[in-house]
Coordinates of C-alpha atoms and ligand atoms in Angstrom, one line a residue:
M120 CA -72.6 -23.1 -93.1
K121 CA -74.0 -26.5 -93.8
I122 CA -74.0 -28.9 -90.9
L123 CA -74.6 -33.0 -92.0
V124 CA -75.9 -34.9 -89.2
P125 CA -75.7 -39.0 -89.5
V126 CA -78.5 -40.4 -87.7
K127 CA -79.0 -44.4 -87.0
R128 CA -82.2 -46.3 -86.6
V129 CA -81.5 -48.6 -83.8
V130 CA -83.5 -51.0 -81.1
D131 CA -84.9 -48.4 -78.5
Y132 CA -82.6 -47.8 -75.5
N133 CA -85.5 -49.1 -73.1
V134 CA -86.0 -52.2 -75.0
K135 CA -84.4 -55.4 -73.5
V136 CA -82.7 -57.0 -76.3
R137 CA -83.2 -60.9 -76.9
V138 CA -80.5 -62.7 -78.9
K139 CA -81.8 -65.0 -81.7
A140 CA -82.2 -68.9 -81.1
D141 CA -79.6 -69.6 -83.5
G142 CA -77.2 -67.0 -82.1
T143 CA -76.6 -65.3 -85.3
G144 CA -77.7 -61.9 -83.9
V145 CA -80.0 -59.8 -81.9
D146 CA -84.1 -60.3 -82.6
I147 CA -85.4 -57.0 -84.1
A148 CA -88.6 -58.5 -85.3
N149 CA -91.5 -56.3 -84.0
V150 CA -89.1 -54.3 -81.5
K151 CA -89.2 -50.6 -80.9
M152 CA -87.1 -48.7 -83.0
S153 CA -85.7 -45.1 -82.4
M154 CA -82.8 -42.6 -83.0
N155 CA -79.6 -43.6 -81.6
P156 CA -79.4 -41.4 -78.5
F157 CA -76.3 -39.9 -79.3
D158 CA -77.4 -38.9 -82.8
E159 CA -80.3 -36.8 -81.0
I160 CA -77.9 -34.9 -79.1
A161 CA -75.8 -34.4 -82.5
V162 CA -79.3 -33.0 -84.1
E163 CA -79.9 -30.9 -81.1
E164 CA -76.6 -29.4 -81.1
A165 CA -76.9 -28.7 -85.1
V166 CA -79.9 -27.2 -84.7
R167 CA -78.9 -24.9 -82.0
L168 CA -76.2 -23.5 -84.1
K169 CA -78.6 -23.0 -86.7
E170 CA -80.7 -20.9 -84.1
A171 CA -77.5 -19.0 -83.1
G172 CA -77.1 -18.0 -86.8
I173 CA -74.1 -19.9 -87.3
A174 CA -75.4 -22.8 -89.2
T175 CA -77.5 -22.1 -92.4
E176 CA -78.9 -25.7 -93.2
V177 CA -79.0 -28.9 -91.1
V178 CA -79.1 -32.1 -93.3
A179 CA -79.8 -35.4 -91.5
V180 CA -78.8 -38.7 -93.2
S181 CA -79.6 -42.2 -92.2
C182 CA -78.3 -45.4 -93.9
G183 CA -80.5 -48.4 -93.7
V184 CA -83.7 -50.0 -94.7
A185 CA -86.7 -47.8 -96.2
A186 CA -87.8 -47.4 -92.3
C187 CA -85.0 -45.2 -91.7
Q188 CA -87.1 -42.6 -92.9
E189 CA -88.9 -42.3 -89.6
T190 CA -85.5 -41.4 -88.1
I191 CA -84.8 -38.9 -90.5
R192 CA -88.2 -37.4 -90.1
A193 CA -87.4 -37.5 -86.2
A194 CA -84.4 -35.5 -86.8
M195 CA -86.7 -32.9 -89.1
A196 CA -89.1 -32.6 -86.2
I197 CA -85.9 -31.6 -83.8
G198 CA -85.3 -28.8 -86.6
A199 CA -83.4 -30.6 -89.6
D200 CA -84.0 -28.9 -92.8
R201 CA -83.7 -31.8 -94.8
G202 CA -82.9 -35.6 -95.1
I203 CA -81.2 -38.1 -97.2
L204 CA -82.0 -41.7 -96.9
V205 CA -79.0 -44.1 -98.0
E206 CA -81.5 -47.0 -98.9
S207 CA -80.1 -50.5 -98.4
D208 CA -81.0 -54.0 -97.0
A209 CA -77.6 -54.9 -96.7
E210 CA -76.0 -55.1 -93.3
L211 CA -74.2 -52.0 -93.0
Q212 CA -70.9 -51.9 -90.9
P213 CA -69.2 -48.8 -90.1
L214 CA -66.4 -48.7 -92.9
A215 CA -69.4 -48.7 -95.3
V216 CA -71.4 -46.3 -93.6
A217 CA -68.4 -44.0 -93.3
K218 CA -67.7 -44.6 -97.1
L219 CA -71.5 -43.5 -97.7
L220 CA -71.0 -40.5 -95.6
K221 CA -67.8 -39.5 -97.4
A222 CA -69.4 -40.0 -100.8
L223 CA -72.2 -37.6 -99.5
C224 CA -69.9 -34.9 -97.9
D225 CA -68.4 -34.7 -101.3
K226 CA -71.4 -33.9 -103.0
E227 CA -72.9 -31.9 -100.0
Q228 CA -69.8 -30.2 -99.0
P229 CA -70.8 -29.6 -95.4
T230 CA -68.3 -27.6 -93.2
V231 CA -69.3 -29.9 -89.9
V232 CA -70.3 -33.3 -89.7
I233 CA -71.7 -34.0 -86.1
C234 CA -72.1 -37.8 -85.6
G235 CA -73.2 -39.5 -82.3
K236 CA -69.8 -41.0 -80.5
Q237 CA -71.5 -44.5 -80.7
A238 CA -74.4 -46.5 -81.9
I239 CA -75.9 -48.0 -78.9
D240 CA -76.5 -51.3 -80.9
D241 CA -73.0 -52.1 -82.4
D242 CA -71.3 -49.9 -79.8
S243 CA -68.4 -49.6 -82.7
N244 CA -67.4 -46.1 -81.8
Q245 CA -66.0 -46.3 -85.5
T246 CA -68.1 -44.2 -88.0
G247 CA -67.0 -40.8 -87.5
Q248 CA -63.3 -41.4 -86.8
M249 CA -63.4 -43.6 -90.3
L250 CA -65.4 -40.6 -92.2
A251 CA -62.7 -38.0 -90.6
A252 CA -59.7 -40.2 -91.9
L253 CA -61.6 -41.2 -95.6
M254 CA -62.1 -37.0 -95.8
G255 CA -58.7 -36.1 -94.5
W256 CA -60.5 -33.8 -91.9
P257 CA -59.5 -33.1 -88.4
Q258 CA -61.9 -34.7 -85.9
A259 CA -62.8 -33.9 -82.2
T260 CA -64.7 -37.2 -80.8
F261 CA -66.7 -37.4 -77.6
A262 CA -67.5 -33.5 -77.4
S263 CA -69.1 -31.9 -74.2
K264 CA -68.9 -28.8 -75.4
V265 CA -68.6 -27.1 -79.2
L266 CA -67.8 -23.6 -80.2
L267 CA -67.4 -22.5 -83.7
A268 CA -66.0 -19.4 -84.8
D269 CA -64.2 -17.5 -87.4
A270 CA -60.6 -16.9 -86.7
G271 CA -59.2 -14.5 -89.3
G272 CA -61.0 -15.9 -92.3
Q273 CA -60.6 -19.3 -91.3
M274 CA -63.8 -21.2 -89.5
R275 CA -62.3 -23.1 -86.5
A276 CA -64.1 -25.5 -83.8
T277 CA -63.2 -25.4 -80.1
V278 CA -64.3 -28.7 -78.6
M279 CA -64.3 -29.9 -75.0
R280 CA -64.0 -33.5 -74.9
E281 CA -64.5 -35.8 -72.0
I282 CA -61.3 -38.1 -71.1
D283 CA -60.6 -40.5 -68.5
G284 CA -58.7 -38.1 -66.6
G285 CA -61.2 -34.9 -66.8
L286 CA -61.8 -32.4 -69.8
E287 CA -59.2 -32.1 -72.8
T288 CA -59.9 -28.9 -74.9
L289 CA -59.1 -29.3 -78.5
E290 CA -59.3 -26.6 -81.3
I291 CA -59.8 -27.8 -85.2
K292 CA -60.0 -26.2 -88.3
L293 CA -63.1 -26.9 -90.4
P294 CA -64.2 -28.9 -92.2
A295 CA -64.2 -31.5 -89.3
V296 CA -66.0 -34.1 -87.9
I297 CA -67.2 -33.9 -84.6
T298 CA -68.9 -36.8 -82.5
T299 CA -71.0 -35.8 -79.2
D300 CA -70.9 -37.5 -76.0
L301 CA -73.9 -37.6 -73.3
R302 CA -73.5 -34.3 -71.7
L303 CA -73.3 -31.9 -74.8
N304 CA -76.7 -31.0 -74.5
E305 CA -80.3 -32.3 -73.4
P306 CA -82.3 -32.6 -76.6
R307 CA -85.7 -31.1 -76.8
Y308 CA -88.9 -33.1 -77.2
A309 CA -90.2 -32.9 -80.8
T310 CA -93.5 -30.8 -80.3
L311 CA -96.7 -32.1 -82.3
P312 CA -96.7 -28.9 -84.6
N313 CA -93.1 -29.6 -85.5
I314 CA -93.5 -33.6 -86.2
M315 CA -96.3 -32.5 -88.7
K316 CA -94.0 -29.9 -90.2
A317 CA -91.5 -32.6 -90.7
K318 CA -93.7 -34.6 -92.8
K319 CA -93.8 -32.0 -95.5
K320 CA -89.7 -31.3 -95.3
P321 CA -87.7 -32.8 -98.2
L322 CA -86.1 -36.0 -98.3
D323 CA -84.2 -37.6 -100.9
T324 CA -83.5 -41.3 -101.4
V325 CA -80.7 -42.6 -103.1
K326 CA -78.9 -45.9 -103.3
P327 CA -75.2 -47.0 -102.1
A328 CA -74.7 -48.0 -106.1
D329 CA -75.9 -44.6 -107.0
L330 CA -73.0 -42.9 -104.6
G331 CA -70.6 -45.6 -106.3
V332 CA -69.9 -47.2 -102.8
D333 CA -69.5 -51.1 -102.4
V334 CA -71.1 -51.8 -99.1
A335 CA -70.1 -55.4 -98.7
P336 CA -69.5 -56.3 -95.0
R337 CA -65.5 -56.5 -94.3
L338 CA -66.2 -58.4 -90.7
A339 CA -68.2 -61.7 -90.3
T340 CA -70.2 -62.1 -86.9
L341 CA -69.0 -65.7 -85.7
K342 CA -71.6 -65.7 -83.0
V343 CA -74.0 -63.7 -80.5
A344 CA -74.4 -64.8 -77.2
E345 CA -76.7 -63.6 -74.0
P346 CA -74.3 -62.4 -71.4
P347 CA -74.1 -64.9 -68.3
K348 CA -76.9 -64.7 -65.5
R349 CA -75.7 -63.1 -62.5
S350 CA -75.6 -65.4 -59.6
A351 CA -77.4 -64.5 -56.5
G352 CA -75.5 -62.8 -53.8
V353 CA -74.8 -63.7 -50.1
R354 CA -75.2 -61.7 -47.1
V355 CA -72.0 -62.1 -44.6
A356 CA -72.2 -61.6 -40.9
D357 CA -69.3 -59.1 -40.2
V358 CA -66.3 -57.5 -41.6
A359 CA -64.1 -60.6 -40.6
Q360 CA -66.2 -62.8 -42.7
L361 CA -66.3 -60.5 -45.7
V362 CA -62.7 -60.3 -45.8
D363 CA -62.0 -64.1 -45.4
K364 CA -64.4 -64.7 -48.1
L365 CA -62.3 -62.2 -50.3
K366 CA -59.1 -63.4 -49.6
N367 CA -60.0 -67.4 -49.7
E368 CA -62.9 -67.8 -51.9
A369 CA -62.8 -64.8 -54.4
K370 CA -58.8 -64.7 -53.9
V371 CA -59.0 -60.9 -54.9
I372 CA -56.9 -59.7 -51.7
Ligands
AMP37 P1 -70.8 -46.2 -84.6 O1 -69.5 -46.4 -85.1 O2 -71.5 -47.5 -85.5 O3 -70.9 -46.7 -82.9 O4 -71.5 -45.1 -85.0 C1 -71.1 -43.9 -84.6 C2 -72.1 -42.9 -85.0 O5 -72.2 -42.9 -86.5 C3 -73.6 -42.7 -84.9 O6 -73.9 -42.2 -83.6 C4 -74.3 -42.2 -86.2 O7 -74.0 -40.9 -86.0 C5 -73.1 -42.6 -87.4 N1 -74.0 -43.8 -87.6 C6 -73.3 -45.2 -87.5 N2 -74.2 -45.9 -88.6 C7 -75.0 -45.4 -89.2 C8 -76.1 -45.3 -90.3 N3 -76.4 -46.7 -90.5 N4 -76.8 -44.3 -90.9 C9 -76.5 -43.0 -90.0 N5 -75.7 -42.8 -89.2 C10 -74.9 -43.6 -88.7

């Protein structure tokens, strides 16, 4: 069983992002970039499935600029077997990425695609769902537990997912798309020997045109702005004053 794991290169979660002065986007010049945290969880899950003898190959895919190779190597250091870079300098929106992933799924024929539930830069939470729709495959999003098993000749996934009211368990037929939530697992740290080994693993590069995909953006960003600064709080003397302020100033009770 082959597992495809899309990994996105994003601004590291520890970086405090700054909006460009002209309001056209976030400034990523000289900013630390890393693998999207939910994608690390996806790679870890795929590698655990391989270690458990359920999966036979884990393929990491990243779509974007040449530097996304580093993200693919990071996935290989966790345990992915090989990588595919879909190289493009264009802004890749979720629909374009989903179409690129569809073209790769048609070629690679994975049994499962494990995506992150969302990328922490655009917070779109769309790519996995769009890919499942384009492939006509079942999807189970926000997974907090994944079990894959053969049920009478048909591979199925039992996926526990985190929803507002608690946990929901779905059973879906494979091939399918699964997206990861935070509590699915705790990704391992890549060891130095594994980082060195990752440098030698195969990494192919293709262009969107090679896959026959038009990646032209369908959405235009009108403006990007910093959130308003929080104003300082005040200390109230007692409960009566608090209730008075909530009633007459904030007008929330
Ligand atoms: P999004 O829909 O942008 O929130 O992204 C959801 C998931 O789709 C991510 O966690 C990745 O697994 C995958 N993904 C999105 N963009 C890319 C990309 N450029 N390259 C590889 N995977 C991506």
